């Protein structure tokens, strides 16, 4: 059972980080969808809801999305989906249900770095950066390789490239986590693929337009064997190429 001694509502990000770093067991609260399943005692829980991190802002160059934006907000945001080939709609629509997606936050999803994450898989094929209190603005790919540490995810930034992107995945049953997920962006001279739920965290693979062969490192778990996942990679990559090339699928 989750037990919380105190909840605080800091009014600045500096205050939030100071409170977080006072005890290594202190935690930031996102939507609490994952946290509430944990059996831990949190001396001081830091709620970010007074920090105005709940907006999706658009400029000519990029989207800036606050950590407290929910997955549902990203799923239904038209400008965001129009700019990136409905990647968010396609990636988020099968995550459990609308009520859950109305709670789960972008910050909690990024910080958690789950191997099965559809959120990270969708974002990694785009030109995406994460802004955290400790690291400033770094690429999402770099962030996924960092060890867990006390930090606050503030924003993600997605560059508007005008390139075609797509997301696809396989679930053994609806609402389950993915057995494999995959995303792709087509550049002038190469495809950038991102394969997740291998079952390890999503990884980026680049390959030329005329030679789409990916050497994806897969493993086995209760949702599928290594061999099954390797077959799925072939199928999902073919599906993505059709999508970003504009063919019917
Ligand atoms: C039953 C279930 C099924 C799920 N299925 C899927 C799925 O199919 N696909 C998928 O992609 N995801 C899935 N998820 C994960 C979900 O989408 C969220 O990623 C997850 O719930 C975390 O988001 P949250 O806002 O609830 O974070 P919380 O539970 O509040 O926090 C999770 C962790 O992140 C930390 N944290 C939260 N916000 C921040 C921040 N801004 N900065 C630093 N640290 C922070 C917390 O301290 C905690 O350690 C599932 C979750 C559950 C519970």
Tab-separated table of C-alpha atoms and ligand atoms in Angstrom:
chain	number	residue	atom	x	y	z
A	1	UNK	CA	0.000	0.000	0.000
A	2	UNK	CA	1.194	3.525	-0.758
A	3	UNK	CA	1.578	5.708	2.333
A	4	UNK	CA	2.266	9.443	2.168
A	5	UNK	CA	3.234	11.454	5.243
A	6	UNK	CA	2.929	14.960	3.774
A	7	UNK	CA	1.863	16.416	0.440
A	8	UNK	CA	3.285	19.776	-0.588
A	9	UNK	CA	2.304	22.107	-3.429
A	10	UNK	CA	5.411	24.163	-4.257
A	11	UNK	CA	4.943	27.381	-6.208
A	12	UNK	CA	8.319	27.409	-7.948
A	13	UNK	CA	10.422	24.703	-9.538
A	14	UNK	CA	13.375	25.592	-7.265
A	15	UNK	CA	11.184	25.040	-4.225
A	16	UNK	CA	9.978	21.730	-5.671
A	17	UNK	CA	13.510	20.474	-6.210
A	18	UNK	CA	14.681	21.652	-2.770
A	19	UNK	CA	11.830	19.703	-1.155
A	20	UNK	CA	12.488	16.650	-3.328
A	21	UNK	CA	16.173	16.509	-2.482
A	22	UNK	CA	15.624	16.764	1.294
A	23	UNK	CA	15.086	13.001	1.580
A	24	UNK	CA	15.963	10.293	-0.949
A	25	UNK	CA	12.514	8.729	-0.390
A	26	UNK	CA	10.637	11.920	-1.356
A	27	UNK	CA	8.825	11.621	-4.674
A	28	UNK	CA	7.238	13.836	-7.309
A	29	UNK	CA	3.563	13.048	-8.022
A	30	UNK	CA	2.348	12.723	-11.596
A	31	UNK	CA	-1.115	11.235	-12.087
A	32	UNK	CA	-0.300	8.656	-9.377
A	33	UNK	CA	-1.494	5.860	-11.647
A	34	UNK	CA	1.704	3.888	-11.178
A	35	UNK	CA	2.704	5.206	-7.756
A	36	UNK	CA	-0.553	4.130	-6.142
A	37	UNK	CA	0.270	0.483	-6.932
A	38	UNK	CA	3.592	0.656	-5.096
A	39	UNK	CA	4.180	-0.519	-1.543
A	40	UNK	CA	6.241	2.418	-0.301
A	41	UNK	CA	6.181	5.164	2.312
A	42	UNK	CA	6.806	8.662	0.953
A	43	UNK	CA	7.888	11.164	3.619
A	44	UNK	CA	7.091	14.163	1.408
A	45	UNK	CA	5.157	13.919	-1.877
A	46	UNK	CA	5.647	16.836	-4.240
A	47	UNK	CA	2.592	17.820	-6.276
A	48	UNK	CA	3.548	19.934	-9.307
A	49	UNK	CA	0.063	21.251	-10.047
A	50	UNK	CA	0.866	24.867	-9.096
A	51	UNK	CA	3.775	25.105	-11.550
A	52	UNK	CA	1.775	25.679	-14.760
A	53	UNK	CA	3.198	22.520	-16.328
A	54	UNK	CA	-0.175	21.504	-17.778
A	55	UNK	CA	-0.139	23.176	-21.208
A	56	UNK	CA	0.683	22.268	-24.786
A	57	UNK	CA	2.273	25.306	-26.453
A	58	UNK	CA	3.024	25.629	-30.153
A	59	UNK	CA	5.485	27.942	-31.899
A	60	UNK	CA	6.635	27.950	-35.529
A	61	UNK	CA	9.544	25.653	-34.679
A	62	UNK	CA	8.296	23.283	-32.005
A	63	UNK	CA	5.748	22.057	-29.488
A	64	UNK	CA	6.493	22.555	-25.797
A	65	UNK	CA	4.527	20.171	-23.591
A	66	UNK	CA	4.411	20.419	-19.795
A	67	UNK	CA	5.060	17.395	-17.584
A	68	UNK	CA	1.556	17.554	-16.071
A	69	UNK	CA	-0.192	17.274	-19.455
A	70	UNK	CA	-2.157	14.031	-19.529
A	71	UNK	CA	-1.827	11.298	-22.133
A	72	UNK	CA	-5.453	11.929	-23.113
A	73	UNK	CA	-4.731	15.601	-23.810
A	74	UNK	CA	-1.917	14.621	-26.172
A	75	UNK	CA	-4.065	11.941	-27.797
A	76	UNK	CA	-6.803	14.420	-28.749
A	77	UNK	CA	-4.721	17.534	-29.436
A	78	UNK	CA	-5.352	18.223	-33.133
A	79	UNK	CA	-2.343	20.469	-33.974
A	80	UNK	CA	0.003	17.979	-32.321
A	81	UNK	CA	-1.426	14.993	-34.139
A	82	UNK	CA	-1.657	16.826	-37.450
A	83	UNK	CA	2.027	17.732	-37.262
A	84	UNK	CA	3.232	14.182	-36.583
A	85	UNK	CA	0.986	11.877	-38.597
A	86	UNK	CA	-1.362	10.998	-35.694
A	87	UNK	CA	1.492	9.328	-33.827
A	88	UNK	CA	0.036	10.266	-30.430
A	89	UNK	CA	-3.508	9.270	-31.290
A	90	UNK	CA	-2.292	5.892	-32.541
A	91	UNK	CA	0.141	5.308	-29.670
A	92	UNK	CA	-2.081	6.340	-26.753
A	93	UNK	CA	-5.582	5.215	-27.774
A	94	UNK	CA	-5.058	1.621	-26.540
A	95	UNK	CA	-3.429	2.456	-23.205
A	96	UNK	CA	-5.987	0.942	-20.777
A	97	UNK	CA	-8.937	3.363	-21.070
A	98	UNK	CA	-9.913	7.030	-21.272
A	99	UNK	CA	-10.283	7.448	-17.495
A	100	UNK	CA	-6.764	6.202	-16.943
A	101	UNK	CA	-5.364	8.346	-19.759
A	102	UNK	CA	-7.077	11.379	-18.201
A	103	UNK	CA	-4.896	10.821	-15.130
A	104	UNK	CA	-1.543	9.496	-16.390
A	105	UNK	CA	0.866	12.345	-17.111
A	106	UNK	CA	3.580	12.864	-19.669
A	107	UNK	CA	6.145	13.603	-16.912
A	108	UNK	CA	5.358	10.400	-15.004
A	109	UNK	CA	5.579	8.386	-18.219
A	110	UNK	CA	8.898	9.907	-19.273
A	111	UNK	CA	10.500	9.709	-15.824
A	112	UNK	CA	9.466	6.053	-15.385
A	113	UNK	CA	11.177	4.879	-18.607
A	114	UNK	CA	9.174	1.649	-18.738
A	115	UNK	CA	10.403	-0.864	-21.322
A	116	UNK	CA	6.838	-1.251	-22.600
A	117	UNK	CA	6.181	2.515	-22.806
A	118	UNK	CA	4.156	3.545	-25.855
A	119	UNK	CA	4.813	7.151	-24.852
A	120	UNK	CA	8.588	6.853	-25.154
A	121	UNK	CA	8.350	4.763	-28.319
A	122	UNK	CA	6.116	7.389	-29.980
A	123	UNK	CA	8.345	10.304	-28.971
A	124	UNK	CA	11.708	8.702	-29.755
A	125	UNK	CA	11.176	8.606	-33.514
A	126	UNK	CA	10.563	12.380	-33.446
A	127	UNK	CA	13.132	15.089	-32.777
A	128	UNK	CA	12.347	15.255	-29.107
A	129	UNK	CA	14.120	16.762	-26.107
A	130	UNK	CA	13.369	16.546	-22.388
A	131	UNK	CA	13.939	19.418	-19.977
A	132	UNK	CA	14.699	18.360	-16.426
A	133	UNK	CA	15.701	20.431	-13.423
A	134	UNK	CA	19.145	18.848	-13.184
A	135	UNK	CA	20.057	18.288	-16.823
A	136	UNK	CA	18.387	21.187	-18.617
A	137	UNK	CA	17.406	20.334	-22.189
A	138	UNK	CA	18.766	17.000	-23.431
A	139	UNK	CA	17.651	14.593	-26.137
A	140	UNK	CA	15.042	12.033	-25.100
A	141	UNK	CA	17.374	9.312	-26.365
A	142	UNK	CA	20.074	10.500	-23.948
A	143	UNK	CA	17.523	10.741	-21.130
A	144	UNK	CA	16.417	7.118	-21.602
A	145	UNK	CA	20.014	6.024	-20.953
A	146	UNK	CA	20.384	7.895	-17.644
A	147	UNK	CA	20.177	6.128	-14.291
A	148	UNK	CA	17.181	6.927	-12.080
A	149	UNK	CA	17.984	9.895	-9.866
A	150	UNK	CA	16.066	12.555	-7.984
A	151	UNK	CA	15.108	15.007	-10.707
A	152	UNK	CA	12.029	16.765	-12.055
A	153	UNK	CA	10.850	16.382	-15.628
A	154	UNK	CA	9.497	19.812	-16.592
A	155	UNK	CA	8.841	19.843	-20.341
A	156	UNK	CA	9.329	17.953	-23.526
A	157	UNK	CA	10.005	19.735	-26.816
A	158	UNK	CA	9.186	18.289	-30.226
A	159	UNK	CA	10.685	19.932	-33.286
A	160	UNK	CA	8.350	20.456	-36.227
A	161	UNK	CA	10.157	18.781	-39.110
A	162	UNK	CA	7.280	18.320	-41.537
A	163	UNK	CA	8.419	14.699	-41.974
A	164	UNK	CA	6.083	11.696	-42.091
A	165	UNK	CA	5.911	9.661	-38.889
A	166	UNK	CA	3.853	6.668	-37.789
A	167	UNK	CA	3.303	4.358	-34.805
A	168	UNK	CA	2.096	0.781	-34.585
A	169	UNK	CA	2.092	-1.985	-31.980
A	170	UNK	CA	0.927	-5.472	-31.054
A	171	UNK	CA	-0.954	-6.343	-27.854
A	172	UNK	CA	-1.895	-9.886	-26.898
A	173	UNK	CA	-5.230	-8.532	-25.718
A	174	UNK	CA	-6.782	-5.087	-25.556
A	175	UNK	CA	-5.709	-2.979	-22.520
A	176	UNK	CA	-2.663	-5.206	-21.930
A	177	UNK	CA	0.769	-3.613	-22.313
A	178	UNK	CA	2.404	-4.123	-25.711
A	179	UNK	CA	4.284	-7.230	-26.753
A	180	UNK	CA	6.125	-4.975	-29.200
A	181	UNK	CA	5.693	-1.346	-30.227
A	182	UNK	CA	7.337	0.531	-33.078
A	183	UNK	CA	7.478	3.982	-34.608
A	184	UNK	CA	9.148	5.467	-37.661
A	185	UNK	CA	10.015	8.790	-39.289
A	186	UNK	CA	10.999	9.019	-42.947
A	187	UNK	CA	13.904	11.385	-43.652
A	188	UNK	CA	15.203	12.363	-47.111
A	189	UNK	CA	17.878	9.640	-47.084
A	190	UNK	CA	16.943	7.236	-44.281
A	191	UNK	CA	14.274	5.847	-42.010
A	192	UNK	CA	14.517	6.334	-38.268
A	193	UNK	CA	12.816	3.433	-36.494
A	194	UNK	CA	12.209	3.070	-32.824
A	195	UNK	CA	11.386	-0.371	-31.443
A	196	UNK	CA	10.109	-0.780	-27.877
A	197	UNK	CA	8.769	-3.422	-25.505
A	198	UNK	CA	11.562	-5.678	-26.830
A	199	UNK	CA	10.827	-6.124	-23.797
A	200	UNK	CA	13.586	-3.627	-22.927
A	201	UNK	CA	13.122	0.112	-23.425
A	202	UNK	CA	12.621	1.503	-26.919
A	203	UNK	CA	15.759	1.898	-28.993
A	204	UNK	CA	16.495	3.874	-32.150
A	205	UNK	CA	17.618	2.183	-35.402
A	206	UNK	CA	18.508	4.136	-38.550
A	207	UNK	CA	18.652	2.528	-41.982
A	208	UNK	CA	18.846	3.645	-45.633
A	209	UNK	CA	15.638	3.947	-47.641
A	210	UNK	CA	16.669	1.125	-50.002
A	211	UNK	CA	17.772	-1.379	-47.327
A	212	UNK	CA	15.324	-1.764	-44.498
A	213	UNK	CA	16.963	-4.489	-42.459
A	214	UNK	CA	17.090	-3.973	-38.713
A	215	UNK	CA	19.124	-6.003	-36.278
A	216	UNK	CA	16.853	-5.546	-33.269
A	217	UNK	CA	17.891	-7.028	-29.951
A	218	UNK	CA	14.796	-8.799	-28.584
A	219	UNK	CA	14.253	-10.883	-25.465
A	220	UNK	CA	11.626	-13.200	-23.992
A	221	UNK	CA	9.090	-12.640	-21.230
A	222	UNK	CA	5.561	-13.821	-20.370
A	223	UNK	CA	4.121	-11.833	-23.318
A	224	UNK	CA	6.258	-13.362	-26.037
A	225	UNK	CA	9.465	-15.155	-26.893
A	226	UNK	CA	12.547	-13.584	-28.452
A	227	UNK	CA	11.802	-15.457	-31.713
A	228	UNK	CA	8.168	-14.274	-31.755
A	229	UNK	CA	9.274	-10.673	-31.174
A	230	UNK	CA	11.837	-10.927	-34.004
A	231	UNK	CA	9.025	-11.979	-36.362
A	232	UNK	CA	6.872	-9.126	-35.073
A	233	UNK	CA	9.680	-6.658	-35.828
A	234	UNK	CA	9.569	-7.691	-39.503
A	235	UNK	CA	5.799	-7.260	-39.676
A	236	UNK	CA	5.638	-3.960	-37.821
A	237	UNK	CA	8.523	-2.452	-39.791
A	238	UNK	CA	6.790	-3.359	-43.078
A	239	UNK	CA	3.574	-1.787	-41.799
A	240	UNK	CA	5.392	1.412	-40.746
A	241	UNK	CA	7.207	1.774	-44.059
A	242	UNK	CA	3.876	1.520	-45.885
A	243	UNK	CA	2.419	4.176	-43.610
A	244	UNK	CA	5.253	6.713	-43.897
A	245	UNK	CA	5.549	6.080	-47.643
A	246	UNK	CA	1.858	6.926	-47.903
A	247	UNK	CA	0.682	3.504	-49.137
A	248	UNK	CA	-2.604	2.056	-47.944
A	249	UNK	CA	-2.281	-0.358	-45.034
B	1	LIG	C1	-2.360	-0.808	-15.220
B	1	LIG	C2	-1.455	0.061	-16.034
B	1	LIG	C3	-1.338	-0.174	-17.387
B	1	LIG	C4	-0.489	0.637	-18.150
B	1	LIG	N1	-0.376	0.412	-19.504
B	1	LIG	C5	0.427	1.189	-20.243
B	1	LIG	C6	0.549	0.969	-21.654
B	1	LIG	O1	-0.057	0.086	-22.249
B	1	LIG	N2	1.383	1.792	-22.346
B	1	LIG	C7	2.086	2.806	-21.740
B	1	LIG	O2	2.822	3.509	-22.415
B	1	LIG	N3	1.974	3.042	-20.422
B	1	LIG	C8	1.172	2.257	-19.656
B	1	LIG	N4	1.091	2.475	-18.310
B	1	LIG	C9	1.920	3.540	-17.702
B	1	LIG	C10	1.165	4.861	-17.688
B	1	LIG	O3	0.875	5.268	-18.994
B	1	LIG	C11	2.018	5.974	-17.049
B	1	LIG	O4	3.250	6.018	-17.696
B	1	LIG	C12	2.271	5.729	-15.616
B	1	LIG	O5	1.043	5.557	-14.965
B	1	LIG	C13	3.054	6.896	-14.971
B	1	LIG	O6	2.347	8.115	-15.105
B	1	LIG	P1	1.728	8.867	-13.852
B	1	LIG	O7	1.458	10.266	-14.300
B	1	LIG	O8	0.583	8.088	-13.309
B	1	LIG	O9	2.969	8.869	-12.847
B	1	LIG	P2	3.022	8.537	-11.275
B	1	LIG	O10	2.457	7.201	-10.987
B	1	LIG	O11	2.485	9.697	-10.512
B	1	LIG	O12	4.612	8.529	-11.087
B	1	LIG	C14	5.405	7.498	-11.654
B	1	LIG	C15	6.881	7.794	-11.298
B	1	LIG	O13	7.312	8.978	-11.957
B	1	LIG	C16	7.720	9.979	-11.018
B	1	LIG	N5	7.279	11.262	-11.562
B	1	LIG	C17	6.021	11.622	-11.921
B	1	LIG	N6	6.039	12.833	-12.516
B	1	LIG	C18	7.325	13.247	-12.516
B	1	LIG	C19	7.992	14.415	-12.991
B	1	LIG	N7	7.342	15.402	-13.614
B	1	LIG	N8	9.323	14.503	-12.811
B	1	LIG	C20	10.018	13.506	-12.179
B	1	LIG	N9	9.441	12.382	-11.718
B	1	LIG	C21	8.117	12.249	-11.897
B	1	LIG	C22	7.076	9.587	-9.697
B	1	LIG	O14	7.793	10.064	-8.581
B	1	LIG	C23	7.109	8.066	-9.800
B	1	LIG	O15	8.381	7.592	-9.468
B	1	LIG	C24	0.254	1.687	-17.531
B	1	LIG	C25	0.093	1.934	-16.150
B	1	LIG	C26	-0.738	1.135	-15.403
B	1	LIG	C27	-0.868	1.418	-13.935
